[in-house]
Amino acid sequence: MAPRTKDQNKEIRETRRKMIMQAALELFSKEGYHSTSINGIAKRAEISKGLLYNYFESKEELLKIIIMEGIMEMENMMVIPPSESVSKSDLIYMIDSVFERLSSQKEFWMLFSSVLVQPDVLEIVSGELGVVLEGLLKEMEDYLRRSGSPSPREDAYVLGALFDGISLNYFINPEGYPLESVKNRVKEIFVR
Amino acid sequence: MAPRTKDQNKEIRETRRKMIMQAALELFSKEGYHSTSINGIAKRAEISKGLLYNYFESKEELLKIIIMEGIMEMENMMVIPPSESVSKSDLIYMIDSVFERLSSQKEFWMLFSSVLVQPDVLEIVSGELGVVLEGLLKEMEDYLRRSGSPSPREDAYVLGALFDGISLNYFINPEGYPLESVKNRVKEIFVR
Amino acid sequence: MAPRTKDQNKEIRETRRKMIMQAALELFSKEGYHSTSINGIAKRAEISKGLLYNYFESKEELLKIIIMEGIMEMENMMVIPPSESVSKSDLIYMIDSVFERLSSQKEFWMLFSSVLVQPDVLEIVSGELGVVLEGLLKEMEDYLRRSGSPSPREDAYVLGALFDGISLNYFINPEGYPLESVKNRVKEIFVR
Amino acid sequence: MAPRTKDQNKEIRETRRKMIMQAALELFSKEGYHSTSINGIAKRAEISKGLLYNYFESKEELLKIIIMEGIMEMENMMVIPPSESVSKSDLIYMIDSVFERLSSQKEFWMLFSSVLVQPDVLEIVSGELGVVLEGLLKEMEDYLRRSGSPSPREDAYVLGALFDGISLNYFINPEGYPLESVKNRVKEIFVR
DNA sequence: AATGAATGAGAGTTCATTCAT
DNA sequence: TATGAATGAACTCTCATTCAT
């Protein structure tokens, strides 16, 4: 029998890779990074422990890749054409899309928030992460400047913090959190 | 030598208890809950591992007590006389005092934020914590209502989230964070 | 395309077999038996792990075959026509050829020495090896007897041990070892 | 009840330390470094796996310490007062004592030889070892010079190699090896 | 009250080997 | 013939907790 073709293998690898990352994301976000065991991830992904190491060289690398790919995905979504000015509706659109992502990518954001506040875990991703976050902040500042904010840098910090804080509170108790009315209030406050 | 009196003993116990809690707080916030070992705490508190268990029955209980006592201490500070109305200067005072505490009790807030976003760790304290947080939120809502906010509940959520988010961002990189100008911007936005 | 003839197939098999053995020898001697992985051998031989098992049924068998074929090759070289007597120049020739082989077949001798002193590894080859070594010793004893040694058995042991010891020391630090002057001293001592 | 005194603890620690080292030496030499598991060592020393790590911080460190302490012990025995000259009987005494140690400290020497020829294992101890071995060689050279050897450096190498080789052969098959008659032949050859 | 030696369950990781293709 | 995805047993090491003293 002929061996698998390279394409077949590539597909298998890509599928498995995603399965593992999905399983890990679910557990990391549900149980926390430290409380999630490689064993648990493997079981949820329905593979053997050993195979996981065929795809990711360590638990740390697995986390790193999940975070980095997640951030990049988000960045791609966030990119706004650097047009002359940013209208009110642009701002509203941005706020809407951030809130939308909060629920549609809940697990990723829970994991991400939790990574940020655990010094030991943050260190794992910090190398790659620092640069990316700087970029995001800059972009938001630029965005706010073009939308006419009098102090875009401070507003970027405030808005960034606000989003982080809302995620945080939302994730602690998703069912009980009035996401919709909070979103509306945010619009009232920041879009004039 | 006369044996120690009961009072002396009680005092020694109380001192040690605080020392252990302080050591644990420092390590929990600096290294993360999971990465902090009982051994490390005992060493920092300059006692033996065994003795630590004489004061706290487990690592989990130690965390729980640190968090609960910290929250209570904060609540005491926050209590505002339920006067008829809240003036602009009252609001400013509140914002100032929150920011002030961010730096003066940095370690506690770092730990607290990190507990909130780690489901496995949150579970340890969740029983007791839920009630307390509800209370805080209610209090802030009440406060904002009396200060004339048109939607005090939403504003309480927004302001609460904002404080959480700012802490979070501040703690990740305390030196680089423009705490002062962010504080001023918050005042501009929320105090009209 | 015509299918490969049987001869061609056989030739390919033989070539591959040697490539695998060469790769394994290099790694075994450079990294040690246990620290060498099947994966590493396969990569160095530029074949797949699976194919390796088509040629050798286990890592142990691979080692066994490398050692046995190496010894046999050496034996062939060593064979001396059982003439009546052995002259001084014969002895010198033997010593020279042993030393020559030390450097020309360094990898094999390194592996061989290391196998001898690792009980767990020795066990893998011991069955087949014992007999062969006995033979070598006998042959050397005979050789020395014919060269006029007063105690050929003991001299065989001494000379054998000396060669082993020199290899060992030489291999630990090939660049720093004064192989040439040691060889000359050995000749002075043993050839009178 | 009072806690143990420092002296009591020190004694306990010293005893256990030796027990663990003895168990490890036996297994390392009998099974080989890689084939010996921490579990096995702990079992033989009749302690728990965890406790072993209370005494030695890793398997590698355990090996390193066994080797270094063994070498030092040997060096102490070897030290010869740097008198003007070395007599025949001094040389004989040295040879005797080397051979004596071969059997009395068999396990250590088996381990030591095996470490020398396993590059991966050698690396573990190489840092500390290199210096020590240089010293030994120098000492033997000096010794031979004072005993009147015409080429002390080469003789030191030859004698060193001879001892190594004899150990090696002896250890492979201790029962069958004619240690006594080999020793006598060595004396005949090297003591004139 | 106080110590730290001791335990043991469970963690992350490696690797020879198998097997579907 | 040839591949490399997949397995699982075994490994080293960690740490909260207990307990004899």
Short mmCIF file of C-alpha atoms in Angstrom, two decimals, chain A:
data_model
loop_
_atom_site.label_atom_id
_atom_site.label_comp_id
_atom_site.label_asym_id
_atom_site.label_seq_id
_atom_site.Cartn_x
_atom_site.Cartn_y
_atom_site.Cartn_z
CA MET A 1 0.00 0.00 0.00
CA ALA A 2 1.27 3.41 -0.82
CA PRO A 3 2.13 5.76 2.02
CA ARG A 4 -0.03 8.79 2.60
CA THR A 5 0.66 11.67 0.28
CA LYS A 6 2.15 14.85 1.63
CA ASP A 7 -1.16 16.60 1.18
CA GLN A 8 -3.00 13.97 3.13
CA ASN A 9 -0.53 14.31 5.96
CA LYS A 10 -0.70 18.03 5.91
CA GLU A 11 -4.43 17.92 6.21
CA ILE A 12 -4.32 15.43 9.04
CA ARG A 13 -1.79 17.55 10.85
CA GLU A 14 -3.78 20.72 10.39
CA THR A 15 -6.98 19.12 11.61
CA ARG A 16 -5.36 17.59 14.65
CA ARG A 17 -3.53 20.76 15.44
CA LYS A 18 -6.76 22.67 15.54
CA MET A 19 -8.45 19.97 17.60
CA ILE A 20 -5.71 20.09 20.17
CA MET A 21 -5.72 23.86 20.31
CA GLN A 22 -9.48 23.92 20.68
CA ALA A 23 -9.39 21.36 23.48
CA ALA A 24 -6.63 23.25 25.21
CA LEU A 25 -8.38 26.60 24.87
CA GLU A 26 -11.54 25.18 26.37
CA LEU A 27 -9.75 23.69 29.32
CA PHE A 28 -7.31 26.52 29.90
CA SER A 29 -10.19 28.96 30.00
CA LYS A 30 -12.46 26.75 32.06
CA GLU A 31 -9.99 25.41 34.58
CA GLY A 32 -7.08 27.77 34.37
CA TYR A 33 -3.69 27.14 32.84
CA HIS A 34 -2.07 25.45 35.80
CA SER A 35 -5.02 23.31 36.68
CA THR A 36 -5.27 21.98 33.18
CA SER A 37 -3.20 18.89 32.62
CA ILE A 38 -1.71 17.68 29.39
CA ASN A 39 -3.52 14.47 30.08
CA GLY A 40 -6.81 16.32 30.26
CA ILE A 41 -6.17 18.14 27.00
CA ALA A 42 -5.25 14.91 25.25
CA LYS A 43 -8.36 13.20 26.53
CA ARG A 44 -10.61 16.02 25.43
CA ALA A 45 -8.95 16.04 22.02
CA GLU A 46 -9.35 12.28 21.97
CA ILE A 47 -5.75 11.56 21.30
CA SER A 48 -2.88 10.15 23.30
CA LYS A 49 -0.65 12.26 25.47
CA GLY A 50 2.31 11.36 23.30
CA LEU A 51 0.70 12.59 20.12
CA LEU A 52 0.17 16.00 21.61
CA TYR A 53 3.92 16.35 21.84
CA ASN A 54 4.15 15.49 18.18
CA TYR A 55 2.29 18.75 17.54
CA PHE A 56 3.41 21.07 20.32
CA GLU A 57 6.71 20.82 22.02
CA SER A 58 5.49 21.74 25.48
CA LYS A 59 2.50 22.93 27.45
CA GLU A 60 4.01 26.39 27.43
CA GLU A 61 4.37 26.45 23.69
CA LEU A 62 0.80 25.33 23.32
CA LEU A 63 -0.37 28.27 25.40
CA LYS A 64 1.89 30.67 23.55
CA ILE A 65 0.58 29.60 20.17
CA ILE A 66 -3.05 29.75 21.25
CA ILE A 67 -2.59 33.27 22.54
CA MET A 68 -0.58 34.52 19.61
CA GLU A 69 -2.87 33.09 16.95
CA GLY A 70 -5.86 34.44 18.82
CA ILE A 71 -4.41 37.90 19.00
CA MET A 72 -3.46 37.90 15.36
CA GLU A 73 -6.90 36.82 14.35
CA MET A 74 -8.30 39.67 16.36
CA GLU A 75 -5.85 42.17 14.91
CA ASN A 76 -6.87 41.20 11.41
CA MET A 77 -10.47 41.92 12.29
CA MET A 78 -9.61 45.22 13.87
CA VAL A 79 -7.67 46.72 11.03
CA ILE A 80 -9.35 49.86 9.89
CA PRO A 81 -8.41 51.48 6.62
CA PRO A 82 -6.35 54.53 7.56
CA SER A 83 -8.78 56.95 5.97
CA GLU A 84 -8.71 60.61 6.67
CA SER A 85 -11.26 60.73 9.41
CA VAL A 86 -13.24 58.38 11.60
CA SER A 87 -16.91 59.04 11.83
CA LYS A 88 -19.26 58.49 14.72
CA SER A 89 -20.62 55.41 13.05
CA ASP A 90 -17.10 54.02 12.73
CA LEU A 91 -16.64 54.36 16.46
CA ILE A 92 -19.97 52.72 17.11
CA TYR A 93 -19.03 49.94 14.77
CA MET A 94 -15.80 49.36 16.62
CA ILE A 95 -17.49 49.24 20.00
CA ASP A 96 -20.12 46.90 18.64
CA SER A 97 -17.56 44.58 17.20
CA VAL A 98 -15.54 44.45 20.41
CA PHE A 99 -18.65 43.54 22.36
CA GLU A 100 -19.67 41.07 19.73
CA ARG A 101 -16.35 39.33 20.03
CA LEU A 102 -16.60 39.22 23.79
CA SER A 103 -19.38 36.71 23.53
CA SER A 104 -18.47 34.96 20.31
CA GLN A 105 -14.91 34.33 21.42
CA LYS A 106 -15.60 34.14 25.07
CA GLU A 107 -13.16 31.38 25.80
CA PHE A 108 -10.26 33.09 24.16
CA TRP A 109 -10.87 36.29 26.04
CA MET A 110 -11.23 34.57 29.33
CA LEU A 111 -7.95 32.84 28.79
CA PHE A 112 -6.32 36.01 27.61
CA SER A 113 -7.45 38.04 30.61
CA SER A 114 -6.33 35.36 32.96
CA VAL A 115 -2.92 35.19 31.33
CA LEU A 116 -2.48 38.91 31.72
CA VAL A 117 -2.90 38.83 35.49
CA GLN A 118 -0.85 35.75 36.30
CA PRO A 119 2.75 36.85 36.40
CA ASP A 120 4.03 33.31 36.09
CA VAL A 121 1.84 32.61 33.09
CA LEU A 122 2.30 36.02 31.55
CA GLU A 123 6.00 35.40 31.45
CA ILE A 124 5.44 32.46 29.14
CA VAL A 125 3.97 34.64 26.44
CA SER A 126 5.43 37.99 27.35
CA GLY A 127 8.22 37.98 24.82
CA GLU A 128 5.96 37.83 21.81
CA LEU A 129 3.02 39.53 23.44
CA GLY A 130 4.54 42.84 24.45
CA VAL A 131 5.10 43.96 20.91
CA VAL A 132 1.63 43.02 19.79
CA LEU A 133 -0.11 44.83 22.62
CA GLU A 134 1.89 47.97 22.05
CA GLY A 135 0.74 47.85 18.46
CA LEU A 136 -2.90 47.48 19.40
CA LEU A 137 -2.75 50.45 21.74
CA LYS A 138 -1.07 52.61 19.12
CA GLU A 139 -3.70 51.68 16.62
CA MET A 140 -6.52 52.55 18.94
CA GLU A 141 -4.87 55.86 19.81
CA ASP A 142 -4.53 56.68 16.15
CA TYR A 143 -8.14 55.73 15.61
CA LEU A 144 -9.35 57.97 18.39
CA ARG A 145 -7.22 60.84 17.18
CA ARG A 146 -8.78 60.65 13.76
CA SER A 147 -12.21 60.50 15.36
CA GLY A 148 -11.56 63.87 16.99
CA SER A 149 -10.70 62.92 20.55
CA PRO A 150 -9.00 65.79 22.41
CA SER A 151 -6.65 63.42 24.27
CA PRO A 152 -6.39 60.30 22.16
CA ARG A 153 -3.61 58.66 24.13
CA GLU A 154 -5.44 58.86 27.43
CA ASP A 155 -8.66 57.85 25.78
CA ALA A 156 -6.99 54.83 24.29
CA TYR A 157 -5.85 53.80 27.74
CA VAL A 158 -9.27 54.45 29.23
CA LEU A 159 -11.15 52.62 26.50
CA GLY A 160 -8.69 49.74 26.56
CA ALA A 161 -9.01 49.42 30.29
CA LEU A 162 -12.77 49.64 30.04
CA PHE A 163 -12.92 46.78 27.56
CA ASP A 164 -10.60 44.69 29.70
CA GLY A 165 -12.62 45.38 32.80
CA ILE A 166 -15.92 44.61 31.14
CA SER A 167 -14.57 41.32 29.82
CA LEU A 168 -13.32 40.49 33.22
CA ASN A 169 -16.62 41.17 34.94
CA TYR A 170 -18.59 39.56 32.19
CA PHE A 171 -16.59 36.36 32.30
CA ILE A 172 -16.90 35.96 36.02
CA ASN A 173 -20.63 35.68 35.65
CA PRO A 174 -21.71 35.67 31.99
CA GLU A 175 -25.37 34.92 32.63
CA GLY A 176 -25.88 37.66 35.20
CA TYR A 177 -24.02 40.40 33.38
CA PRO A 178 -26.07 43.10 31.60
CA LEU A 179 -23.79 43.17 28.59
CA GLU A 180 -26.27 44.89 26.32
CA SER A 181 -27.10 47.82 28.55
CA VAL A 182 -23.48 48.29 29.51
CA LYS A 183 -22.62 48.45 25.83
CA ASN A 184 -25.20 51.12 25.23
CA ARG A 185 -23.95 53.16 28.14
CA VAL A 186 -20.43 52.95 26.80
CA LYS A 187 -21.61 54.30 23.47
CA GLU A 188 -23.43 57.16 25.18
CA ILE A 189 -20.32 58.07 27.08
CA PHE A 190 -17.71 57.78 24.36
CA VAL A 191 -19.57 58.71 21.22
CA ARG A 192 -20.68 62.31 21.23
#
